[in-house]
Coordinates of C-alpha atoms in Angstrom, one line a residue:
Chain A
M12 CA 7.1 132.8 51.7
T13 CA 4.8 135.3 49.9
S14 CA 2.8 136.0 53.1
R15 CA 6.0 136.6 55.0
S16 CA 7.3 139.1 52.4
S17 CA 4.0 140.8 52.2
L18 CA 4.0 141.1 56.0
L19 CA 7.5 142.6 55.8
R20 CA 6.4 145.0 53.1
A21 CA 3.5 146.1 55.3
A22 CA 5.8 146.6 58.2
L23 CA 8.2 148.7 56.0
R24 CA 5.3 150.9 54.9
I25 CA 5.1 152.4 58.4
P26 CA 7.1 155.6 58.4
P27 CA 10.4 155.4 60.5
S28 CA 9.1 158.2 62.7
C29 CA 6.4 155.9 64.2
V30 CA 9.0 153.3 65.0
V31 CA 11.4 155.8 66.5
F32 CA 8.5 157.4 68.5
A33 CA 7.5 154.0 69.9
V34 CA 11.0 153.2 70.9
L35 CA 11.5 156.6 72.6
L36 CA 8.1 156.3 74.4
I37 CA 9.1 152.9 75.8
T38 CA 12.5 154.2 76.8
L39 CA 10.9 157.1 78.7
W40 CA 8.3 154.8 80.3
V41 CA 11.0 152.5 81.6
L42 CA 13.4 155.2 82.7
R43 CA 11.0 157.8 84.1
P44 CA 7.5 156.5 84.5
N45 CA 6.4 159.6 86.3
M46 CA 7.1 161.7 83.2
M47 CA 4.3 159.9 81.4
N48 CA 1.7 162.4 82.3
P49 CA -0.4 164.4 79.8
A50 CA 0.4 167.8 81.4
I51 CA 4.2 167.3 81.2
L52 CA 4.2 165.7 77.8
G53 CA 1.8 168.5 76.6
T54 CA 4.2 171.1 77.7
F55 CA 7.0 169.4 75.8
A56 CA 4.8 169.0 72.7
R57 CA 4.0 172.7 72.9
Q58 CA 7.7 173.6 72.5
V59 CA 7.9 171.8 69.1
V60 CA 4.7 173.4 67.7
P61 CA 6.6 176.0 65.6
L62 CA 8.7 173.2 64.2
G63 CA 5.6 171.1 63.5
I64 CA 4.0 174.0 61.5
V65 CA 7.1 174.6 59.5
V66 CA 7.2 170.9 58.7
L67 CA 3.6 171.1 57.3
G68 CA 5.0 173.4 54.6
Q69 CA 8.3 171.7 54.2
L70 CA 6.8 168.3 53.4
L71 CA 4.8 169.8 50.5
V72 CA 8.0 171.4 49.1
I73 CA 10.2 168.4 49.7
S74 CA 7.6 166.1 48.1
S75 CA 7.6 168.2 44.9
R76 CA 11.4 167.7 44.8
S77 CA 12.3 171.2 46.0
I78 CA 13.4 172.5 49.4
D79 CA 12.8 175.5 51.6
L80 CA 15.6 176.8 53.7
S81 CA 14.1 180.3 54.2
A82 CA 11.9 179.5 57.2
G83 CA 14.5 180.9 59.6
G84 CA 14.5 184.2 57.9
I85 CA 10.7 184.5 57.8
I86 CA 10.5 183.6 61.5
L87 CA 13.1 186.3 62.3
L88 CA 11.3 188.9 60.2
V89 CA 7.9 188.2 61.7
N90 CA 9.4 188.2 65.2
Y91 CA 11.0 191.5 64.5
L92 CA 7.8 193.0 63.1
I93 CA 5.8 192.0 66.3
S94 CA 8.4 192.8 68.9
S95 CA 10.1 195.9 67.6
G96 CA 7.3 198.2 68.7
L97 CA 6.8 199.5 65.1
L98 CA 3.2 198.2 65.1
Y99 CA 2.6 198.8 68.8
S100 CA -0.6 200.8 68.2
W101 CA -2.0 198.3 65.8
P102 CA -4.8 195.9 66.8
L103 CA -4.1 192.2 66.9
L104 CA -5.8 191.2 63.6
P105 CA -4.0 193.5 61.2
I106 CA -0.6 192.5 62.8
I107 CA -1.4 188.8 62.2
L108 CA -2.6 189.5 58.6
L109 CA 0.6 191.6 57.9
C110 CA 2.8 188.7 59.2
L111 CA 0.9 186.1 57.1
G112 CA 1.3 188.5 54.1
V113 CA 5.1 188.6 54.7
G114 CA 5.2 184.8 54.6
L115 CA 3.1 184.6 51.5
A116 CA 5.2 187.2 49.7
V117 CA 8.5 185.5 50.6
G118 CA 7.0 182.1 49.5
L119 CA 5.9 183.6 46.2
V120 CA 9.4 185.0 45.5
N121 CA 10.9 181.6 46.3
G122 CA 8.3 179.8 44.2
L123 CA 8.7 182.1 41.2
L124 CA 12.4 181.8 41.2
V125 CA 12.4 178.1 41.7
G126 CA 9.4 177.2 39.5
K127 CA 9.4 179.8 36.7
R128 CA 13.1 180.8 36.6
R129 CA 14.1 177.2 37.3
A130 CA 16.9 178.3 39.6
S131 CA 18.2 175.9 42.2
A132 CA 15.9 175.7 45.2
V133 CA 18.8 175.2 47.6
I134 CA 20.5 178.4 46.5
V135 CA 17.4 180.5 46.0
T136 CA 15.9 179.8 49.5
L137 CA 19.4 180.1 51.0
A138 CA 20.0 183.5 49.4
I139 CA 16.5 184.7 50.4
N140 CA 17.2 183.6 54.0
I141 CA 20.5 185.5 54.0
V142 CA 18.8 188.6 52.7
L143 CA 16.0 188.4 55.3
I144 CA 18.4 187.8 58.2
G145 CA 20.5 190.8 57.0
L146 CA 17.4 192.9 56.6
V147 CA 16.2 192.2 60.2
E148 CA 19.7 192.9 61.6
Y149 CA 19.9 196.1 59.6
L150 CA 16.5 197.3 60.8
A151 CA 17.2 196.3 64.4
N152 CA 20.6 197.9 64.1
G153 CA 22.0 196.1 67.2
K154 CA 19.2 197.3 69.4
P155 CA 17.7 194.7 71.7
P156 CA 14.2 193.9 70.5
G157 CA 11.2 194.9 72.7
D158 CA 8.3 193.0 74.2
V159 CA 5.6 191.0 72.4
P160 CA 2.0 192.2 72.9
A161 CA 0.4 190.5 75.9
E162 CA -2.4 188.9 73.9
F163 CA 0.0 186.6 72.1
R164 CA 1.4 185.3 75.4
A165 CA -2.1 184.8 76.8
L166 CA -3.2 182.8 73.7
Y167 CA 0.0 180.7 74.0
N168 CA -0.7 179.8 77.6
L169 CA -4.3 178.8 77.1
R170 CA -5.1 175.1 77.8
F171 CA -8.1 173.0 76.8
W172 CA -8.5 170.0 79.1
T173 CA -4.8 170.1 79.9
I174 CA -3.9 170.2 76.2
P175 CA -2.1 173.4 75.4
A176 CA -3.9 175.6 72.8
P177 CA -0.8 175.7 70.4
V178 CA -0.8 171.9 70.3
M179 CA -4.5 171.9 69.5
F180 CA -3.9 174.5 66.8
W181 CA -1.1 172.4 65.3
I182 CA -3.2 169.3 65.3
A183 CA -6.1 171.2 63.6
L184 CA -3.8 172.6 61.0
A185 CA -2.3 169.2 60.3
G186 CA -5.8 167.8 59.9
I187 CA -6.7 170.5 57.5
M188 CA -3.6 170.0 55.5
S189 CA -4.1 166.2 55.4
A190 CA -7.7 166.6 54.2
F191 CA -6.7 169.3 51.7
L192 CA -4.0 167.0 50.2
G193 CA -6.3 164.0 50.2
A194 CA -9.3 165.7 48.6
S195 CA -8.0 168.5 46.3
V196 CA -6.7 168.4 42.8
F197 CA -3.6 170.3 44.1
G198 CA -2.9 167.4 46.4
R199 CA -3.0 165.0 43.5
F200 CA -0.7 167.3 41.5
V201 CA 1.8 167.3 44.3
W202 CA 1.5 163.5 44.6
S203 CA 2.2 163.0 40.9
I204 CA 5.2 165.4 40.8
G205 CA 6.5 163.6 43.8
S206 CA 6.2 160.3 42.0
N207 CA 7.7 161.3 38.7
P208 CA 8.0 165.0 37.5
T209 CA 8.5 164.0 33.9
S210 CA 5.5 161.8 33.6
A211 CA 3.5 164.4 35.6
H212 CA 4.5 167.0 33.0
F213 CA 3.5 164.8 30.1
S214 CA 0.2 163.9 31.8
G215 CA -0.8 167.6 31.8
V216 CA 0.1 168.4 35.4
P217 CA 1.0 172.1 35.6
V218 CA 4.4 171.3 37.3
E219 CA 5.6 174.9 37.4
R220 CA 2.4 176.3 39.0
T221 CA 2.3 173.4 41.5
V222 CA 5.9 174.1 42.6
V223 CA 5.1 177.8 43.0
A224 CA 2.0 177.0 45.0
A225 CA 3.9 174.6 47.2
H226 CA 6.5 177.3 48.0
V227 CA 3.8 179.9 48.7
I228 CA 2.1 177.5 51.2
A229 CA 5.5 176.7 52.8
G230 CA 6.1 180.5 53.2
L231 CA 2.6 180.9 54.8
M232 CA 3.3 178.0 57.2
S233 CA 6.6 179.6 58.2
A234 CA 4.8 182.8 59.0
V235 CA 2.2 180.9 61.1
A236 CA 5.0 179.1 62.9
A237 CA 6.7 182.4 63.5
L238 CA 3.5 183.8 65.2
V239 CA 3.5 180.8 67.5
Q240 CA 7.2 181.0 68.1
T241 CA 7.0 184.7 68.9
S242 CA 4.2 184.3 71.4
S243 CA 6.2 181.5 73.1
I244 CA 9.2 183.6 73.9
A245 CA 7.3 186.8 74.8
V246 CA 10.3 188.9 73.8
G247 CA 11.9 189.6 70.5
S248 CA 15.0 187.7 69.5
V249 CA 17.5 188.2 66.7
R250 CA 19.1 184.8 67.0
F251 CA 17.3 181.6 66.0
G252 CA 16.4 179.8 62.9
P253 CA 19.2 177.6 61.4
E254 CA 18.6 174.5 63.6
L255 CA 14.8 174.9 63.2
V256 CA 15.2 174.7 59.4
M257 CA 17.5 171.7 59.6
N258 CA 15.2 170.0 62.1
S259 CA 12.2 170.6 59.8
I260 CA 14.0 168.8 57.0
A261 CA 15.0 166.0 59.4
A262 CA 11.5 165.5 60.8
T263 CA 10.0 165.4 57.3
I264 CA 12.4 162.7 56.2
L265 CA 11.9 160.8 59.4
G266 CA 8.2 160.9 58.6
G267 CA 8.9 159.1 55.4
V268 CA 8.6 162.0 53.0
V269 CA 11.7 162.0 50.9
F270 CA 12.5 164.0 47.7
G271 CA 10.2 162.6 45.1
R272 CA 7.9 160.6 47.5
P273 CA 4.2 161.4 47.8
A274 CA 3.4 164.0 50.5
E275 CA 1.9 162.6 53.7
V276 CA 1.1 164.6 56.8
W277 CA 0.9 162.3 59.7
G278 CA 4.3 160.6 59.3
P279 CA 6.2 163.9 59.5
F280 CA 3.8 165.0 62.3
V281 CA 5.0 162.0 64.4
G282 CA 8.5 162.9 63.2
V283 CA 8.2 166.2 65.0
L284 CA 6.8 164.6 68.1
C285 CA 10.0 162.3 68.0
F286 CA 12.1 165.5 68.3
A287 CA 10.1 166.6 71.3
L288 CA 10.4 163.2 73.0
L289 CA 14.1 162.8 72.0
F290 CA 14.8 166.0 73.8
V291 CA 12.9 164.8 76.9
V292 CA 14.6 161.4 77.0
M293 CA 18.1 162.8 76.5
T294 CA 17.6 165.6 79.0
T295 CA 16.4 163.1 81.7
M296 CA 19.3 160.9 80.9
G297 CA 21.7 163.8 81.3
V298 CA 23.1 163.7 77.8
Q299 CA 25.0 166.9 76.9
E300 CA 24.7 169.0 73.8
P301 CA 27.4 167.1 71.8
G302 CA 25.7 163.8 72.6
K303 CA 22.3 165.2 71.5
L304 CA 23.7 166.3 68.1
I305 CA 25.3 162.9 67.6
V306 CA 22.2 160.9 68.5
Q307 CA 20.0 163.1 66.4
G308 CA 22.3 162.8 63.4
L309 CA 22.5 159.0 63.8
I310 CA 18.7 158.7 63.9
I311 CA 18.2 160.7 60.7
L312 CA 21.0 158.8 58.9
L313 CA 19.6 155.4 59.9
A314 CA 16.1 156.4 59.0
A315 CA 17.3 157.7 55.6
I316 CA 19.4 154.5 55.0
F317 CA 16.3 152.4 55.8
Y318 CA 14.4 154.4 53.2
G319 CA 17.2 154.5 50.7
L320 CA 17.3 150.7 50.8
R321 CA 13.6 150.5 50.5
S322 CA 13.4 152.6 47.4
K323 CA 16.0 150.4 45.8
S324 CA 14.2 147.1 46.5
N325 CA 10.9 148.5 45.0
Chain B
M29 CA 28.0 185.4 17.7
S30 CA 31.6 186.5 17.3
K31 CA 34.5 184.3 18.4
V32 CA 35.3 186.6 21.3
G33 CA 31.6 186.7 22.3
R34 CA 31.6 182.9 22.4
I35 CA 34.6 182.8 24.7
F36 CA 32.9 185.2 27.2
F37 CA 29.3 184.0 26.9
P38 CA 29.5 180.4 26.0
A39 CA 26.1 178.9 25.3
N40 CA 26.8 175.3 26.2
S41 CA 30.1 175.3 28.1
R42 CA 31.1 172.5 30.5
H43 CA 32.6 175.2 32.6
G44 CA 29.4 177.2 33.2
L45 CA 28.7 180.9 33.0
W46 CA 31.7 182.2 35.0
T47 CA 32.2 185.4 32.9
I48 CA 29.3 187.4 34.5
P49 CA 30.7 187.0 38.1
L50 CA 34.2 187.8 36.7
L51 CA 32.9 191.1 35.3
V52 CA 31.1 191.8 38.6
A53 CA 34.4 191.1 40.4
I54 CA 36.4 193.3 38.1
C55 CA 33.9 196.1 38.5
C56 CA 34.1 195.7 42.3
C57 CA 37.9 195.9 42.2
V58 CA 38.0 199.0 40.0
G59 CA 35.3 200.7 42.0
L60 CA 37.1 200.0 45.3
A61 CA 40.5 201.0 44.0
I62 CA 39.0 204.4 42.9
S63 CA 36.8 205.1 46.0
T64 CA 39.2 204.0 48.8
A65 CA 42.9 204.6 49.1
D66 CA 43.5 201.6 51.2
F67 CA 42.2 199.0 48.8
V68 CA 45.4 198.6 46.8
S69 CA 47.7 198.8 49.8
R70 CA 50.0 195.9 50.4
Q71 CA 48.5 195.2 53.8
N72 CA 45.0 195.0 52.5
V73 CA 45.9 192.7 49.6
L74 CA 47.6 190.4 52.1
N75 CA 44.5 190.5 54.3
L76 CA 42.3 189.6 51.3
F77 CA 44.5 186.5 50.8
A78 CA 44.2 185.5 54.5
Q79 CA 40.5 185.9 54.4
A80 CA 40.0 184.0 51.1
A81 CA 42.4 181.1 51.6
P82 CA 40.2 178.9 53.9
L83 CA 37.1 179.6 51.8
I84 CA 39.0 178.7 48.6
L85 CA 40.1 175.4 50.2
V86 CA 36.6 174.5 51.3
S87 CA 35.0 175.6 48.1
I88 CA 37.3 173.5 45.9
G89 CA 36.2 170.4 47.8
Q90 CA 32.6 171.5 47.7
M91 CA 32.8 172.0 43.9
I92 CA 34.2 168.5 43.4
V93 CA 31.2 167.1 45.2
I94 CA 28.7 169.4 43.4
L95 CA 30.2 168.3 40.1
V96 CA 28.9 164.7 40.8
K97 CA 25.4 165.9 41.6
G98 CA 26.2 166.0 45.3
L99 CA 26.3 168.6 48.1
D100 CA 28.4 168.5 51.2
L101 CA 26.8 170.3 54.2
S102 CA 29.3 168.7 56.6
V103 CA 32.4 170.7 55.5
G104 CA 31.8 173.4 58.2
S105 CA 31.7 170.8 61.0
V106 CA 34.8 169.1 59.6
V107 CA 36.6 172.5 59.8
S108 CA 35.5 172.9 63.4
L109 CA 36.5 169.3 64.3
T110 CA 39.9 169.7 62.7
T111 CA 40.7 172.8 64.8
G112 CA 39.5 170.9 67.8
I113 CA 41.8 167.9 67.2
L114 CA 44.7 170.2 66.4
S115 CA 44.3 172.1 69.7
L116 CA 44.7 168.8 71.7
N117 CA 47.7 168.5 73.8
A118 CA 49.9 166.5 71.4
P119 CA 52.8 167.2 68.9
F120 CA 51.9 168.3 65.4
Y121 CA 53.0 165.0 63.8
V122 CA 50.3 163.3 65.8
T123 CA 47.5 165.8 65.5
V124 CA 47.8 166.7 61.8
P125 CA 47.6 163.1 60.5
A126 CA 44.8 162.3 63.1
A127 CA 42.8 165.3 61.8
M128 CA 43.3 164.4 58.2
L129 CA 42.4 160.7 58.9
T130 CA 39.2 161.8 60.8
A131 CA 38.2 164.0 57.9
A132 CA 38.8 161.2 55.4
V133 CA 36.6 158.9 57.5
V134 CA 33.8 161.6 57.6
G135 CA 34.1 161.9 53.8
L136 CA 34.0 158.1 53.4
L137 CA 30.8 157.9 55.5
N138 CA 29.2 160.7 53.4
G139 CA 30.2 158.9 50.2
V140 CA 29.1 155.5 51.3
A141 CA 25.7 156.8 52.6
V142 CA 25.1 158.6 49.3
T143 CA 26.3 155.9 46.9
R144 CA 25.9 152.6 48.6
F145 CA 22.7 153.4 50.6
R146 CA 21.3 155.9 48.1
V147 CA 20.5 158.5 50.7
H148 CA 20.0 162.0 49.2
P149 CA 23.2 164.0 49.5
I150 CA 21.5 166.8 51.5
I151 CA 20.1 164.3 54.0
A152 CA 23.2 162.2 54.3
T153 CA 25.6 165.2 54.8
L154 CA 23.1 167.0 57.0
S155 CA 23.0 164.1 59.5
I156 CA 26.7 163.5 59.3
M157 CA 27.2 167.2 59.9
G158 CA 25.2 166.8 63.2
I159 CA 27.4 163.9 64.2
T160 CA 30.7 165.6 63.3
Q161 CA 29.6 168.8 65.0
G162 CA 28.7 166.8 68.1
A163 CA 32.2 165.2 68.0
A164 CA 33.8 168.7 67.6
M165 CA 32.0 169.9 70.7
F166 CA 33.0 166.8 72.5
V167 CA 36.7 167.3 71.6
R168 CA 36.6 171.0 72.4
P169 CA 33.5 172.2 74.3
S170 CA 34.4 175.8 74.0
A171 CA 37.0 177.9 72.1
G172 CA 40.5 177.4 73.6
G173 CA 43.5 175.2 73.8
T174 CA 46.8 175.7 72.1
V175 CA 47.9 174.6 68.7
A176 CA 51.4 173.3 68.2
S177 CA 53.8 176.2 67.3
E178 CA 54.8 174.4 64.0
I179 CA 51.3 174.8 62.7
V180 CA 51.1 178.4 63.7
A181 CA 54.4 179.0 61.8
L182 CA 53.0 177.2 58.8
V183 CA 50.3 179.9 58.3
S184 CA 51.9 183.1 59.6
G185 CA 55.1 184.5 58.6
E186 CA 56.9 184.2 55.3
L187 CA 58.7 181.7 53.1
F188 CA 61.3 183.0 50.6
G189 CA 59.8 186.4 51.2
I190 CA 56.3 185.3 50.3
Y191 CA 53.4 185.7 52.7
M192 CA 52.3 182.2 53.9
P193 CA 48.5 182.6 53.1
V194 CA 49.5 183.5 49.5
I195 CA 51.5 180.2 49.3
W196 CA 48.5 178.3 50.8
T197 CA 46.2 179.9 48.2
I198 CA 48.5 179.1 45.3
A199 CA 49.0 175.5 46.5
A200 CA 45.3 175.0 46.9
I201 CA 44.7 176.3 43.3
L202 CA 47.5 174.1 41.9
V203 CA 46.2 171.0 43.7
G204 CA 42.6 171.8 42.8
W205 CA 43.5 172.4 39.1
R206 CA 45.5 169.1 38.9
I207 CA 42.5 167.2 40.3
V208 CA 39.6 168.9 38.5
H209 CA 41.0 170.0 35.1
G210 CA 44.3 168.0 34.9
S211 CA 43.4 164.4 35.6
R212 CA 41.4 161.5 34.4
F213 CA 39.5 161.5 37.7
G214 CA 38.5 165.1 37.1
L215 CA 37.1 164.2 33.6
H216 CA 35.2 161.3 35.2
L217 CA 33.6 163.8 37.6
F218 CA 32.3 165.8 34.7
A219 CA 31.1 162.6 33.0
I220 CA 29.3 161.3 36.1
G221 CA 27.6 164.7 36.8
G222 CA 26.7 165.2 33.1
G223 CA 24.3 162.3 32.7
E224 CA 23.3 158.8 33.4
T225 CA 25.3 157.3 30.7
A226 CA 28.7 157.5 32.4
A227 CA 28.4 154.0 33.8
T228 CA 27.8 152.5 30.4
F229 CA 31.2 153.9 29.2
G230 CA 32.9 152.0 32.0
I231 CA 33.3 154.8 34.6
A232 CA 33.1 153.5 38.1
E233 CA 30.5 156.0 39.4
Q234 CA 30.2 154.9 43.0
R235 CA 34.0 154.7 43.5
N236 CA 34.5 158.2 42.0
E237 CA 31.7 159.7 44.0
V238 CA 33.0 158.3 47.3
A239 CA 36.4 159.7 46.3
A240 CA 34.8 163.1 45.7
Y241 CA 33.3 163.2 49.2
V242 CA 36.6 162.1 50.8
L243 CA 38.4 164.8 48.9
S244 CA 35.8 167.4 50.0
S245 CA 36.3 166.5 53.6
C246 CA 40.1 166.5 53.2
F247 CA 40.0 170.0 51.7
A248 CA 37.8 171.1 54.6
A249 CA 40.4 169.7 57.0
A250 CA 43.2 171.6 55.2
A251 CA 41.1 174.8 55.7
G252 CA 40.7 173.7 59.4
I253 CA 44.5 173.4 59.7
F254 CA 44.9 176.9 58.2
L255 CA 42.3 178.4 60.5
A256 CA 43.7 176.7 63.6
G257 CA 47.1 178.1 62.8
R258 CA 45.6 181.6 62.3
I259 CA 43.9 181.7 65.7
A260 CA 46.4 179.4 67.4
S261 CA 43.7 177.5 69.2
G262 CA 40.6 175.4 68.6
D263 CA 37.0 176.5 68.2
P264 CA 34.0 174.2 67.8
N265 CA 32.0 176.9 66.0
I266 CA 34.6 178.4 63.7
G267 CA 33.5 176.4 60.7
T268 CA 29.7 177.1 61.0
Q269 CA 29.4 179.5 58.1
Y270 CA 31.6 177.5 55.7
A271 CA 28.9 175.2 54.5
V272 CA 26.7 178.1 53.3
D273 CA 29.7 180.2 52.2
S274 CA 31.3 177.5 50.1
I275 CA 28.0 176.7 48.4
T276 CA 27.5 180.4 47.7
A277 CA 31.0 180.7 46.3
V278 CA 30.7 177.7 44.1
A279 CA 27.2 178.8 42.8
L280 CA 28.5 182.3 42.2
G281 CA 31.2 180.9 40.0
G282 CA 28.8 179.4 37.6
T283 CA 28.9 175.8 38.8
Q284 CA 25.5 174.2 38.5
L285 CA 24.1 172.3 41.5
A286 CA 22.5 169.8 39.1
G287 CA 26.1 168.5 38.5
G288 CA 28.4 168.2 35.5
I289 CA 28.9 171.9 34.8
G290 CA 31.5 173.9 36.7
S291 CA 35.1 175.0 36.8
L292 CA 37.9 175.7 39.2
H293 CA 38.4 179.2 37.8
G294 CA 34.7 179.9 38.3
T295 CA 34.9 178.8 41.9
L296 CA 38.0 180.9 42.5
I297 CA 36.1 183.9 41.1
G298 CA 33.2 183.2 43.4
C299 CA 35.5 183.0 46.4
G300 CA 37.2 186.2 45.3
L301 CA 33.9 188.0 44.9
L302 CA 32.7 187.0 48.4
A303 CA 36.1 188.1 49.9
L304 CA 35.9 191.3 47.9
I305 CA 32.4 192.1 49.0
A306 CA 33.4 191.6 52.7
N307 CA 36.7 193.5 52.4
G308 CA 35.4 196.3 50.2
M309 CA 32.4 197.0 52.4
N310 CA 34.6 197.0 55.5
L311 CA 36.8 199.6 53.8
L312 CA 33.7 201.7 52.8
N313 CA 32.4 201.4 56.4
V314 CA 29.2 199.7 55.4
S315 CA 27.5 198.0 58.3
A316 CA 27.9 194.2 58.6
F317 CA 24.2 193.8 58.3
V318 CA 24.0 195.5 54.9
Q319 CA 26.9 193.3 53.8
T320 CA 24.7 190.3 54.5
I321 CA 21.9 191.7 52.4
V322 CA 24.2 192.5 49.5
K323 CA 25.8 189.0 49.6
G324 CA 22.4 187.4 49.4
A325 CA 21.2 189.8 46.7
I326 CA 24.3 189.1 44.5
L327 CA 23.8 185.4 44.9
L328 CA 20.1 185.7 43.9
L329 CA 21.0 187.8 40.9
V330 CA 23.7 185.5 39.6
I331 CA 21.6 182.4 40.2
A332 CA 18.6 183.9 38.4
L333 CA 20.8 184.6 35.4
Q334 CA 21.7 181.0 34.9
P335 CA 19.2 179.0 32.8
R336 CA 18.5 175.4 33.8
K337 CA 16.4 172.6 32.6
N338 CA 15.2 171.0 35.8
I339 CA 12.9 172.5 38.4
G340 CA 13.7 171.9 42.0
L341 CA 16.9 171.2 43.9

């Protein structure tokens, strides 16, 4: 009896993303064995790298009981900065630094309003997102955006031993984040706020400052994701963002990081891979756009229900 | 503080800080009336009502959910799905009940996921938004179809010399007022949102919360009926902006997302302010892009002025 329940508990500790990933992998293996090839899967994984990097920030924010809906706006702004031709004569490094600075600044504004002003995170990040989108559209003024510098494209297409460079970069970034959360005091602060903000406050954890820092890191991650996204499409775009933000929340939750649950990097990491694989499986099965939306919604809902029930039984 | 001061800047009101947005709205009205000749014209005022009516409907539902510490992101997809169902080739006495019933089921799913399965409202309504949007695109893959002429007549034209959108707006306000400020259910919403002690006073929290989500979806469906009548066809993407816009309007009106504090008049002011911004800047020939920036900036300003206890969502 006890051994059975402890076995069950151990099984339940695996994030839902791993279960979903395994199921999807088996489905693909049964349906299309020839798709199971590192080069093809690597290409699909490369498509979700921007999402994966946004998730690295999102999981920090969600774990500290906040949310960041402004990633779409940051991506749009960075994309505009690079592709508009405003900085055409600049060398690569200052452009990258400027873009990262934009992400940091937006994250700081989010963080200060949420942490210090104690405004609602949903509204603040939503409003910032609206402002950023409006700003980019105003600056672009209906003009089609220009080309992205060739260096970005070259970096994006690089491969090491058939693994695309962006995927390597993503894995490295996730590793750094995981080590940072595991070893730093900040990681423990986020962990304690995730468990219980009230007791964290009374234990001397600087809740406000930690929330601000989480938002700043999330802003930075959005900017990094924007750089990858921009080099992937090679031309500027004024239309993308909302589904990326929603997917980042979904992947984080699928990875077992829910509001007020300790931050963990690899669960959401696999959650993002699930999205890549889900796309492959449904495309090969000929599922149309409505079907994709429905299946995606169902998977998130079921994973959340699974976790909701789990938190109740604990 | 003087008595008048306390009415306009209540420190601990259950209805939230709705006076600041009201002042902003009045300033907008006065400014527009002075700077443009067309603002006070009959045609423009009627346009304002037609623009605001669906937003008011969705926002009333959104506010009901927000009062019980929830959030409904699926309202936009319910609006789209409703227009899709109404544009099917069937008489109105089949499509309208079918659309309302579908919306009620969506609301029920939201409510059950949030209360029974304790899924966070953002996650639950986000995933159900995906499912509903998928259903909408399945029912009507692209804009088109024709809506029964009775529904078109219901939103355009006049009744007893009153413009139909005005009647819809007034009806929405009356129903919303009855629910939120004129019923025991409404009082229970405030009690549930206000704190954890509601259950100990014998208020059935789960049942009332589920009812709040069902009402929210039904209000969204009503907005869908209105919009379907306006464009006389179905469109799977017509509702996309309503989730964000309704949350914006509700937050502008002083309703707090932490629950328990809010008011119908605040929400109406929020909707009015959004409609005024859009309408006024159109009259002033401000580009649509600047309108977006101003909308976001006003939202930030109002939200930064409202003090809260909790950090986070």
